[in-house]
Short mmCIF file of N, CA and C in Angstrom, two decimals:
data_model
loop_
_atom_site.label_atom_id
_atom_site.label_comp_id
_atom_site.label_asym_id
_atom_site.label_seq_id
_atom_site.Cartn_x
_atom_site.Cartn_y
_atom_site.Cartn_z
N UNK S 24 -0.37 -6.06 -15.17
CA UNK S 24 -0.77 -6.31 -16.54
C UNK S 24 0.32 -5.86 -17.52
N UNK S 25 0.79 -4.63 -17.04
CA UNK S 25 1.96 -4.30 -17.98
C UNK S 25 3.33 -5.11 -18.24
N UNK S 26 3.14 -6.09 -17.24
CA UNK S 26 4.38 -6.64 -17.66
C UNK S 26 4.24 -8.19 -18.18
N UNK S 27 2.90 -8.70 -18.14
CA UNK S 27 1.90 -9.98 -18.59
C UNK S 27 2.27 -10.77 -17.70
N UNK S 28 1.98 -10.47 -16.44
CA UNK S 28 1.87 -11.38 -15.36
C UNK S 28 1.06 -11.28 -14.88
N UNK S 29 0.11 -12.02 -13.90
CA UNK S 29 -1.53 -11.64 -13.24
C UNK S 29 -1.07 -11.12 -12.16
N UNK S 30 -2.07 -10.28 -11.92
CA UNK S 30 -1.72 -9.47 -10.37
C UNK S 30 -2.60 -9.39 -9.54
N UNK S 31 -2.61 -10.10 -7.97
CA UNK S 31 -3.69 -10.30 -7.46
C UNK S 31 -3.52 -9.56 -6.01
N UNK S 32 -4.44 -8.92 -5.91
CA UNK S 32 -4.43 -7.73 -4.72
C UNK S 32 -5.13 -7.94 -3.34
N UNK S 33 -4.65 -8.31 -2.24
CA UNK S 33 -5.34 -8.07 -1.17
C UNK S 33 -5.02 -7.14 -0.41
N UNK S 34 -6.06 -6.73 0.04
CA UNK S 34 -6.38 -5.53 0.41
C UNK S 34 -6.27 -5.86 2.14
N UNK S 35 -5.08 -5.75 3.01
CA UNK S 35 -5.45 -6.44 4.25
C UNK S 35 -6.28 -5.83 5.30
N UNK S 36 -6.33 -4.33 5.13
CA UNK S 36 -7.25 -4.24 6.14
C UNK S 36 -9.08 -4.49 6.05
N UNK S 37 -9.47 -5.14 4.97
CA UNK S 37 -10.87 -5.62 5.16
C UNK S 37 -10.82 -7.37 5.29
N UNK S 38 -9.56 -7.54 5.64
CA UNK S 38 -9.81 -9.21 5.90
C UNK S 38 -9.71 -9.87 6.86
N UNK S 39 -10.33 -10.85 7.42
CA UNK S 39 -10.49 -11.93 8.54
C UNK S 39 -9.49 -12.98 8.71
N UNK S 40 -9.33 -13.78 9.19
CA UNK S 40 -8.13 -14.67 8.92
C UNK S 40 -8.54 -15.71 7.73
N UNK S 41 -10.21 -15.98 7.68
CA UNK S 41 -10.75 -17.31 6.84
C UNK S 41 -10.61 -16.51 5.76
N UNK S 42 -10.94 -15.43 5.33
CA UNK S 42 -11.18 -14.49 3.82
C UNK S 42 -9.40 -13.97 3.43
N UNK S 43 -8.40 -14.02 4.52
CA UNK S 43 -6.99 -13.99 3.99
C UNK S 43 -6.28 -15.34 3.43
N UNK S 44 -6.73 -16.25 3.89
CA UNK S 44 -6.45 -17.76 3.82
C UNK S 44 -6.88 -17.79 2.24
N UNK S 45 -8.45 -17.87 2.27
CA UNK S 45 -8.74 -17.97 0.92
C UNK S 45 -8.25 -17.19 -0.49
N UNK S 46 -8.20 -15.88 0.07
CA UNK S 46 -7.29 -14.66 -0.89
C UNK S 46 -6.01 -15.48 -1.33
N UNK S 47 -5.06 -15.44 -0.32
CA UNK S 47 -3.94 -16.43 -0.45
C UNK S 47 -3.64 -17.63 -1.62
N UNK S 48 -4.46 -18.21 -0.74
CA UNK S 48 -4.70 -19.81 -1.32
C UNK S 48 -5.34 -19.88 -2.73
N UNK S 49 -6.13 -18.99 -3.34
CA UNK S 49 -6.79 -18.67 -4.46
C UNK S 49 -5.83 -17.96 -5.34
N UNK S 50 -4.87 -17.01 -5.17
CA UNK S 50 -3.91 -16.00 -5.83
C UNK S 50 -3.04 -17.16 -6.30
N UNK S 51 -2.73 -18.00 -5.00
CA UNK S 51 -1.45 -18.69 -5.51
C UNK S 51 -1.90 -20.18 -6.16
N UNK S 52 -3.12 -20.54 -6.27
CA UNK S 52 -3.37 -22.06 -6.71
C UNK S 52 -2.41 -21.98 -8.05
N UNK S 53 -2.34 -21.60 -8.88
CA UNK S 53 -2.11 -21.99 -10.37
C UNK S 53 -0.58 -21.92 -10.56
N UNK S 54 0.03 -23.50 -10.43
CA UNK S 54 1.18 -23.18 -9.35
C UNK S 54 2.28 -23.22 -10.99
N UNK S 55 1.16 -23.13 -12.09
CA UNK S 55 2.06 -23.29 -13.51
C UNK S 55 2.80 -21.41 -14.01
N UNK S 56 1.80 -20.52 -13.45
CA UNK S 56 1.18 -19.73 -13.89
C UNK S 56 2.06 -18.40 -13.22
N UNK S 57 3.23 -17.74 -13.54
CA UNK S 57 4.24 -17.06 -12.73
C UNK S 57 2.90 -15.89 -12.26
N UNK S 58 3.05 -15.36 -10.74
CA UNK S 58 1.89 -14.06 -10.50
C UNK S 58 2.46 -13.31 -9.61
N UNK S 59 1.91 -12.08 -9.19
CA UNK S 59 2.35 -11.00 -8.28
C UNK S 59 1.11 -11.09 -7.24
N UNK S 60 1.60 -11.28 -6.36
CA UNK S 60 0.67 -11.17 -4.88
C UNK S 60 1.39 -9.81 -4.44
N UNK S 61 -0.22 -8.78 -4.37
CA UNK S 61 0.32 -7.85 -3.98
C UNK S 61 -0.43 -7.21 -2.35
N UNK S 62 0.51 -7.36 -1.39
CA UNK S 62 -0.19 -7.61 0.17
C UNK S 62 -0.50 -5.81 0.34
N UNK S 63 -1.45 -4.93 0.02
CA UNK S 63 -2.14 -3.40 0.45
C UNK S 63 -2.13 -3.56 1.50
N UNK S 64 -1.06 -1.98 2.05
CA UNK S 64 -0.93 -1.05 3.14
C UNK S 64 -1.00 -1.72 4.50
N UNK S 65 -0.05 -2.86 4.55
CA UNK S 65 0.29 -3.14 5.92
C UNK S 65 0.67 -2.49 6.96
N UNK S 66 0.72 -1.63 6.69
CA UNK S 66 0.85 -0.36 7.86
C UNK S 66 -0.62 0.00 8.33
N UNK S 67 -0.99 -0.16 7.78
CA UNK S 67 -2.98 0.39 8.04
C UNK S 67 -3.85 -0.50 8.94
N UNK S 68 -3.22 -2.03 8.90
CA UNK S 68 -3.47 -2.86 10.00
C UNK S 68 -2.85 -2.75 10.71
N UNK S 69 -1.15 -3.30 11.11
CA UNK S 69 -0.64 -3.71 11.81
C UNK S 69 0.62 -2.18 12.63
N UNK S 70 0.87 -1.84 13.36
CA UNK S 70 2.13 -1.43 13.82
C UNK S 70 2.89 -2.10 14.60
N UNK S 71 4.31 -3.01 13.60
CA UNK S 71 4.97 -3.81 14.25
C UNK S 71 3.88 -4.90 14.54
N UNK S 72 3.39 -6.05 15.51
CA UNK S 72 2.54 -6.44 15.51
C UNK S 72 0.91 -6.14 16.32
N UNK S 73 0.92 -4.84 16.76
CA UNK S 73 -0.12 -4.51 17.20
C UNK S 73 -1.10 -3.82 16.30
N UNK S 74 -2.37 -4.52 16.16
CA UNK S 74 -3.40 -3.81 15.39
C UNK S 74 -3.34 -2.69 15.36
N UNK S 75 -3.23 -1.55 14.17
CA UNK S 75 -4.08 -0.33 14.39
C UNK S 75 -5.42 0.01 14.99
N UNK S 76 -6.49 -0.84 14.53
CA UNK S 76 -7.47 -0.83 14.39
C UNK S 76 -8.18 -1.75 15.82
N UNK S 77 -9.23 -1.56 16.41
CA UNK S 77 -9.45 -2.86 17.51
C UNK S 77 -10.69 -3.58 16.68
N UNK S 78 -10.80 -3.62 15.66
CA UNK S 78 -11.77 -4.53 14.81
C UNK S 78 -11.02 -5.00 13.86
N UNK S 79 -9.57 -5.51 13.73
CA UNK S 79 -9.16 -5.70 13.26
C UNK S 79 -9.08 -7.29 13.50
N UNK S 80 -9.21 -8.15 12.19
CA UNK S 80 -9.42 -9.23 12.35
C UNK S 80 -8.62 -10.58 11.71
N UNK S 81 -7.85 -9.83 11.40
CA UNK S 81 -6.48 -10.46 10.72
C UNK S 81 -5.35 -10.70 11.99
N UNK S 82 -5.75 -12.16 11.97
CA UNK S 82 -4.01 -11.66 12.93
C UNK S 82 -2.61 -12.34 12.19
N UNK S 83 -2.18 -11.43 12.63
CA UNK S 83 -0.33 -11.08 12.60
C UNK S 83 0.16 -12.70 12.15
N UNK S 84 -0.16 -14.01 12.94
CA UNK S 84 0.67 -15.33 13.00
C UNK S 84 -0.08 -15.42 11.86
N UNK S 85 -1.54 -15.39 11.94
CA UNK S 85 -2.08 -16.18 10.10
C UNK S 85 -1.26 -15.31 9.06
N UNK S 86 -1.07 -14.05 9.35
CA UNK S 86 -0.50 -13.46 7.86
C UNK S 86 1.23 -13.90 7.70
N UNK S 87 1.67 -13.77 8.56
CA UNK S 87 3.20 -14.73 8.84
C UNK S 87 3.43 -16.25 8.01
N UNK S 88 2.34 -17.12 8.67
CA UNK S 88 2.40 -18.23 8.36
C UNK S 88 2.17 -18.40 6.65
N UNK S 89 1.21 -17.29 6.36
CA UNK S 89 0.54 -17.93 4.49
C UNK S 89 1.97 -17.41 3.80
N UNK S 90 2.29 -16.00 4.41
CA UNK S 90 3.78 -15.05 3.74
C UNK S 90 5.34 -16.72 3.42
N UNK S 91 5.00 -16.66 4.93
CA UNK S 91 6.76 -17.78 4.95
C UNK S 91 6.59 -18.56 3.78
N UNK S 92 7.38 -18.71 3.33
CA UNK S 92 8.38 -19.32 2.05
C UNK S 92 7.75 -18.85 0.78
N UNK S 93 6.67 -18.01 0.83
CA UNK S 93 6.08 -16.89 -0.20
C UNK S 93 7.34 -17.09 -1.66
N UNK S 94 8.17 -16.91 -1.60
CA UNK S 94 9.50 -16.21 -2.63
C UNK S 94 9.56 -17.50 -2.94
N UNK S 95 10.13 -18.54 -2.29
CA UNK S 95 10.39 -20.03 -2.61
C UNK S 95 9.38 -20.82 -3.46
N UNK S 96 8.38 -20.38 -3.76
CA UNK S 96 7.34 -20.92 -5.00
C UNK S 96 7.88 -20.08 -5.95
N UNK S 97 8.35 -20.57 -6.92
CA UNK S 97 9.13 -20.41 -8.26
C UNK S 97 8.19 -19.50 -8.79
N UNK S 98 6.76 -19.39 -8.73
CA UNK S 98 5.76 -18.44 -9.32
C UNK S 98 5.20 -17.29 -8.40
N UNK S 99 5.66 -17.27 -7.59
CA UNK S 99 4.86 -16.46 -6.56
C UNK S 99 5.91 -15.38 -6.61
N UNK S 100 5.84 -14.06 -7.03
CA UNK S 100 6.45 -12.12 -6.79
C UNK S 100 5.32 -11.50 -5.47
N UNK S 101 5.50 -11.72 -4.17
CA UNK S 101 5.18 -10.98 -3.16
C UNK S 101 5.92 -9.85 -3.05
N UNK S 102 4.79 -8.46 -3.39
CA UNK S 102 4.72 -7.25 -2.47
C UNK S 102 3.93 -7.10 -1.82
N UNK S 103 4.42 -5.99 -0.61
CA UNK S 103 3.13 -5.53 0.29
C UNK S 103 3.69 -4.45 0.24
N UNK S 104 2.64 -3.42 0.69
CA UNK S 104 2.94 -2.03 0.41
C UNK S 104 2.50 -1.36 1.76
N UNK S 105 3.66 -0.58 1.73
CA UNK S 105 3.29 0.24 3.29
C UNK S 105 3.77 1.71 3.09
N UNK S 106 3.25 2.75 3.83
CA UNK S 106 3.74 4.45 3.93
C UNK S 106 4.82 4.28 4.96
N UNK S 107 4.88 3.41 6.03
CA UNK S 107 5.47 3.34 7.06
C UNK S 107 6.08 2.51 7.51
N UNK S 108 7.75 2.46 6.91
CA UNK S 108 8.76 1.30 7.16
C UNK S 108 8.88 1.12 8.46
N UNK S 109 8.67 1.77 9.41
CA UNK S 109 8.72 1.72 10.91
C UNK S 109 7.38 0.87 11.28
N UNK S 110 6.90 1.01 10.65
CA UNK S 110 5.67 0.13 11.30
C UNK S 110 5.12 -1.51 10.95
N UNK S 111 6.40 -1.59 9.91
CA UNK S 111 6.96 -3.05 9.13
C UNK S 111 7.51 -3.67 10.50
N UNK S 112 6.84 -5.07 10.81
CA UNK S 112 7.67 -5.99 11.95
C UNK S 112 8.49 -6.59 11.55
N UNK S 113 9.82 -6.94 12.08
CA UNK S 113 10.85 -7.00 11.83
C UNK S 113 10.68 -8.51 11.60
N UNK S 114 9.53 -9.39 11.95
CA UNK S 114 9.13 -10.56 11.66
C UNK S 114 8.81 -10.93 9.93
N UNK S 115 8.38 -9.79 9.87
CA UNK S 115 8.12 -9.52 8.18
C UNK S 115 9.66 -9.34 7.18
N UNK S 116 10.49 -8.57 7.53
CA UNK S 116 11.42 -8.31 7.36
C UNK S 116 11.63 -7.14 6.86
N UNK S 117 13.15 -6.64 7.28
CA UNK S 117 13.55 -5.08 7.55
C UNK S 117 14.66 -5.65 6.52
N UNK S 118 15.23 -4.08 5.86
CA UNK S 118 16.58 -4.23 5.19
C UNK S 118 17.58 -4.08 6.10
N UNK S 119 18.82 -4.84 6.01
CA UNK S 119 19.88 -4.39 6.70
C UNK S 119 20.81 -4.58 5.80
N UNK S 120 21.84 -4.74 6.09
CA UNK S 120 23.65 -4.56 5.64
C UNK S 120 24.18 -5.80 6.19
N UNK S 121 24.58 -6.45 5.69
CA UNK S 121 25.92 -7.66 6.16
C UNK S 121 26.96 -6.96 6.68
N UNK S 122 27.66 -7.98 7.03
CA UNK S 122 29.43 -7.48 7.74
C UNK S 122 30.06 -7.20 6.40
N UNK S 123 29.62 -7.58 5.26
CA UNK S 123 30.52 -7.63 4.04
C UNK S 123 30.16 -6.11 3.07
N UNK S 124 28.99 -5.54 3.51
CA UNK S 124 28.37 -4.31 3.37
C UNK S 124 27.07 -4.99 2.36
N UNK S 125 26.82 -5.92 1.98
CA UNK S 125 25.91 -6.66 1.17
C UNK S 125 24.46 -5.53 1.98
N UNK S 126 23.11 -5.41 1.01
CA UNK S 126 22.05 -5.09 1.20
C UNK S 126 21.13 -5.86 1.09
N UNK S 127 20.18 -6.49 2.06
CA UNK S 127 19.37 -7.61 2.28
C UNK S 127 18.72 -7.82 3.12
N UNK S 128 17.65 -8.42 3.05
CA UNK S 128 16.70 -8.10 4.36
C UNK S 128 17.37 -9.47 5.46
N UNK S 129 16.11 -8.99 6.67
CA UNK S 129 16.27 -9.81 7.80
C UNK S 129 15.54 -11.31 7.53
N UNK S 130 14.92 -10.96 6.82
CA UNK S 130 14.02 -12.33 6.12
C UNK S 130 13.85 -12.95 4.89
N UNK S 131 15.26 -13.28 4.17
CA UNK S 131 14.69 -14.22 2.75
C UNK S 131 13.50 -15.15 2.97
N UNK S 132 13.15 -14.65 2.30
CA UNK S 132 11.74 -15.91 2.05
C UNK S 132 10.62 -15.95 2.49
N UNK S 133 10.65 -14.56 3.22
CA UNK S 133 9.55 -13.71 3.29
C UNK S 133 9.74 -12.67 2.31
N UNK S 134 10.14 -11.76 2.49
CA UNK S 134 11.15 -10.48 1.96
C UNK S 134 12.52 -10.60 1.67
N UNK S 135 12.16 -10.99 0.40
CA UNK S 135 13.78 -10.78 -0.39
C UNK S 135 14.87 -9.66 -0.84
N UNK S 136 13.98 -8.24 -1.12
CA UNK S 136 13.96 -7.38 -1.37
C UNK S 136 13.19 -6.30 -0.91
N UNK S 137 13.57 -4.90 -0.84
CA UNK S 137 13.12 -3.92 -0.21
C UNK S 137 13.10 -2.76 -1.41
N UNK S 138 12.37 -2.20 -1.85
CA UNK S 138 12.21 -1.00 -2.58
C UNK S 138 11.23 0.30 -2.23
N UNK S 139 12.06 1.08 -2.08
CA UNK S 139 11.56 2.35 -1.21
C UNK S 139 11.21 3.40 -2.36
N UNK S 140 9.98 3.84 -2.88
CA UNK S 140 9.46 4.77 -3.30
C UNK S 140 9.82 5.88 -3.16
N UNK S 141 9.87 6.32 -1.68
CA UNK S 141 9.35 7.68 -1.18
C UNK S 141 8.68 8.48 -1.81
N UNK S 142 8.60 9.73 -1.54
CA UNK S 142 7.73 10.50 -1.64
C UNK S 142 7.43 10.98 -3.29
N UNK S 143 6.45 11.60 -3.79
CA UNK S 143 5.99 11.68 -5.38
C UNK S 143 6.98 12.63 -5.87
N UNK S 144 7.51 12.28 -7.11
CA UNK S 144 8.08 13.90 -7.51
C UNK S 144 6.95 14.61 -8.04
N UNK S 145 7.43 16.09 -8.44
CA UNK S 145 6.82 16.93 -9.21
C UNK S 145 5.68 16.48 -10.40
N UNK S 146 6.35 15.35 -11.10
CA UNK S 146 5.81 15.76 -12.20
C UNK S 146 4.69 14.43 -11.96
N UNK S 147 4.86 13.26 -11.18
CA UNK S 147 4.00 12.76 -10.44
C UNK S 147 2.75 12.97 -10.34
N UNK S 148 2.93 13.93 -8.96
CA UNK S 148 1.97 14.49 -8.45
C UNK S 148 1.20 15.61 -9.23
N UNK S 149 2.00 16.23 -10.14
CA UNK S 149 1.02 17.09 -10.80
C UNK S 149 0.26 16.38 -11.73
N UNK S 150 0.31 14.79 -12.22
CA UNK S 150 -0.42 13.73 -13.02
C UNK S 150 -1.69 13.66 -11.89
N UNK S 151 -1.31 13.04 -11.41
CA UNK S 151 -2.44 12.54 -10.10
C UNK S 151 -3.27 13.73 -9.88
N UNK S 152 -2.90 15.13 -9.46
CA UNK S 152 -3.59 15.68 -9.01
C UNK S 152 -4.89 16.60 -10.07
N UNK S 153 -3.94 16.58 -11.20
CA UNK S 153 -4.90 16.53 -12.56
C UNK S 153 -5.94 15.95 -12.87
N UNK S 154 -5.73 14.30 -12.50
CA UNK S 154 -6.81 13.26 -12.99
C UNK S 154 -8.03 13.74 -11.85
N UNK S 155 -7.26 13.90 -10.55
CA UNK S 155 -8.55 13.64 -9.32
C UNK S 155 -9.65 15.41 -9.23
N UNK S 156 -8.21 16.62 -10.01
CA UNK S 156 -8.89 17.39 -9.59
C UNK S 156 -9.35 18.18 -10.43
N UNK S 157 -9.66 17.09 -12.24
CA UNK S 157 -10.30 17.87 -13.64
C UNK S 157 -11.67 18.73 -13.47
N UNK S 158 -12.03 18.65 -12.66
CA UNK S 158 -12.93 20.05 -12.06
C UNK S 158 -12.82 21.18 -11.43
N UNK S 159 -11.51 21.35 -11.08
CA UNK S 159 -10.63 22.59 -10.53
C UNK S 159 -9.10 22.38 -11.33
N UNK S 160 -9.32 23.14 -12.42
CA UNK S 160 -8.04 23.32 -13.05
C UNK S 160 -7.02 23.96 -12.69
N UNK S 161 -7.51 25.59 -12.07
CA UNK S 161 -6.83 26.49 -11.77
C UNK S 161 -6.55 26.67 -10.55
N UNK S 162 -7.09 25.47 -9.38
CA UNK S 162 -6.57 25.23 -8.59
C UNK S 162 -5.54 24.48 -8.27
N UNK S 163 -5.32 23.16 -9.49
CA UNK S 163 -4.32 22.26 -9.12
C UNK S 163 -2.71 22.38 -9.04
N UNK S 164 -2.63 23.78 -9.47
CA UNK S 164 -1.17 23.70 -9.32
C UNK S 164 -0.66 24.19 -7.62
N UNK S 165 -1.56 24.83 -6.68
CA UNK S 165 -1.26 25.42 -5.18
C UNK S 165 -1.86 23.60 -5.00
N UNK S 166 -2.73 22.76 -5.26
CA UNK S 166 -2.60 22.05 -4.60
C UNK S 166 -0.93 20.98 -5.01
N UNK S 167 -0.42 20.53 -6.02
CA UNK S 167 1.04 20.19 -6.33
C UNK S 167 2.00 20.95 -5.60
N UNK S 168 1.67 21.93 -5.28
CA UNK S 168 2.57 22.74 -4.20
C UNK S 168 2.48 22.07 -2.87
N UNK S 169 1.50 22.27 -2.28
CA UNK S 169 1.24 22.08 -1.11
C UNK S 169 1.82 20.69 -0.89
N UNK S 170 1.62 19.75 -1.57
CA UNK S 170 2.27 18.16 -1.67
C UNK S 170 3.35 17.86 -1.57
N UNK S 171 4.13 18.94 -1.69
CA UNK S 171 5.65 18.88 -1.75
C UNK S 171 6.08 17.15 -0.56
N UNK S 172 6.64 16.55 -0.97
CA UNK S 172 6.98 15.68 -0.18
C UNK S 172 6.37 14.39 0.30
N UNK S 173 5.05 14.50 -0.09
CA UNK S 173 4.10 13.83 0.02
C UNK S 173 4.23 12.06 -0.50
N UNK S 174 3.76 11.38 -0.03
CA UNK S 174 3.65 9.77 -0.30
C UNK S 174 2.43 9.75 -1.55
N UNK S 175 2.00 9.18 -1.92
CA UNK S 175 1.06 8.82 -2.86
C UNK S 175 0.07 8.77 -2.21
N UNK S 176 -0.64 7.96 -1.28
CA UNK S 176 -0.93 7.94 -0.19
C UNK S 176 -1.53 9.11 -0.22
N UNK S 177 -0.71 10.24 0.51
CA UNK S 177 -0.56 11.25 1.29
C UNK S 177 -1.55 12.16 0.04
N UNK S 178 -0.96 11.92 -0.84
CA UNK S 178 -1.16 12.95 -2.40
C UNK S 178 -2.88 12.34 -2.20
N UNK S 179 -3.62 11.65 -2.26
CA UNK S 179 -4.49 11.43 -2.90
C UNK S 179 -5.53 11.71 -1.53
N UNK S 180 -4.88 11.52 -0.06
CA UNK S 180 -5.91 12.26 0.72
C UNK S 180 -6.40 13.63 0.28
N UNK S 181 -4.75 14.25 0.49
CA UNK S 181 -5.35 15.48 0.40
C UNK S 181 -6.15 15.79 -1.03
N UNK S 182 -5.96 14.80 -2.12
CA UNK S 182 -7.06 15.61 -3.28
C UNK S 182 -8.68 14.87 -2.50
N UNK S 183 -8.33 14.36 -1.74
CA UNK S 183 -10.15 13.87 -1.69
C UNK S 183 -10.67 14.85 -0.19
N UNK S 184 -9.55 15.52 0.27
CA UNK S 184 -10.02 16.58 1.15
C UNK S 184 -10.25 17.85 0.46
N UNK S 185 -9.50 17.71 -0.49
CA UNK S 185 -10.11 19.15 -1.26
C UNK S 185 -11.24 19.26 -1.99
N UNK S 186 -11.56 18.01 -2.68
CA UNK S 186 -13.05 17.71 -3.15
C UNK S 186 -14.47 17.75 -1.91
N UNK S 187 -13.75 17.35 -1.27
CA UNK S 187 -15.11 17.45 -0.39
C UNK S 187 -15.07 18.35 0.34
N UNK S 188 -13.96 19.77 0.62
CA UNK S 188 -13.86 20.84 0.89
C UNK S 188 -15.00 21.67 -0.83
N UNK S 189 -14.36 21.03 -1.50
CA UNK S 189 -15.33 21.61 -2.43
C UNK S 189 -16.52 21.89 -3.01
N UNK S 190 -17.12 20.31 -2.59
CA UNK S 190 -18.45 19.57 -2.90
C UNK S 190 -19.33 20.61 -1.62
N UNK S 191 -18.69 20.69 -0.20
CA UNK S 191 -19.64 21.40 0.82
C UNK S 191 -19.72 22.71 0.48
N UNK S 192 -18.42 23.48 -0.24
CA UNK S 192 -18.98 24.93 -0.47
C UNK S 192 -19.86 25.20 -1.56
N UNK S 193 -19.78 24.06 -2.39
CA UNK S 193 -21.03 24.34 -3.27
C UNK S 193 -22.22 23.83 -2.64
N UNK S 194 -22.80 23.32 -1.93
CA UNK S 194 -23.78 22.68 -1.46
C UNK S 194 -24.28 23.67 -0.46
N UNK S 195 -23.15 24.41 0.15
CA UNK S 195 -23.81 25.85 1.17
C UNK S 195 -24.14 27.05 0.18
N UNK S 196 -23.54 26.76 -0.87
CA UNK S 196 -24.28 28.16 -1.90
C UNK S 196 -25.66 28.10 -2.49
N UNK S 197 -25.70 26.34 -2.64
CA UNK S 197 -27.14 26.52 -2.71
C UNK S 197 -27.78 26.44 -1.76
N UNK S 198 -27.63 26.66 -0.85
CA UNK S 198 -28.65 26.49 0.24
C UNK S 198 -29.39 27.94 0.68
#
């Protein structure tokens, strides 16, 4: 939204191959209309091409097939987002280096580009951990500690392990 383009999110690990098709095919109809298809935590389904999951119901060739030539529709900005570049199939595409030292993936037109986050800085994570943990004030700065290094990802487990570390010790006090 911030940049006035539509942004349409699938989420891949709750989808089937017929409900990715349609996601797809629905994000990208409005072929006037420049948009961001944004493919969630492909790492969470797939490692390389083996399911994480054994109820996993997406397979690997349907998500391949809707991706290929993704970039080549003049309107279509594909991301997918993963914690775990190792667990990106090289079918999808990996960054490498040319002979000329050029930086570029293994796959135009799947993956044109590669942009690596890593882990939250400081001042990040002490945002995030603020918003999730405005009921423990004077705890949130040992938890910004503890995060040191952390993925976003990573940052927001641990605030929802500390909430529900929290929610049970109040729930045993009243008991």
């Amino acid at each position: 939204k911030e940049f006035g383009i539509p942004l349409n999110i699938i989420y891949l690990a709750s989808q089937t191959d017929q409900s990715f098709i349609a996601a797809w095919d629905e994000a990208c109809e409005d072929e006037t209309t420049p948009k961001i298809v944004l493919l969630e935590d492909i790492d969470n389904v797939y490692n390389l091409r083996t399911p994480i999951h054994s109820d996993c119901k997406l397979n690997f060739e349907t998500l391949l097939n809707k991706i290929s030539g993704a970039s080549s529709k003049n309107n279509v900005i594909l991301m997918i987002t993963t914690n775990r570049l190792d667990y990106v199939d090289p079918a999808i595409g990996k960054e490498c280096v040319t002979e000329t030292g050029e930086v570029t993936t293994s796959r135009p037109g799947r993956v044109d580009s590669i942009l690596f986050l890593g882990p939250m800085d400081e001042e990040c994570r002490t945002s995030m951990i603020a918003d999730m943990l405005g009921d423990w004030p004077d705890e949130q700065h040992e938890v910004v500690l503890r995060t040191d290094g952390m993925t976003c990802a990573q940052v927001r487990k641990t605030c929802v392990d500390f909430c529900t570390a929290k929610f049970r010790q109040e729930l045993l006090k009243k008991k």
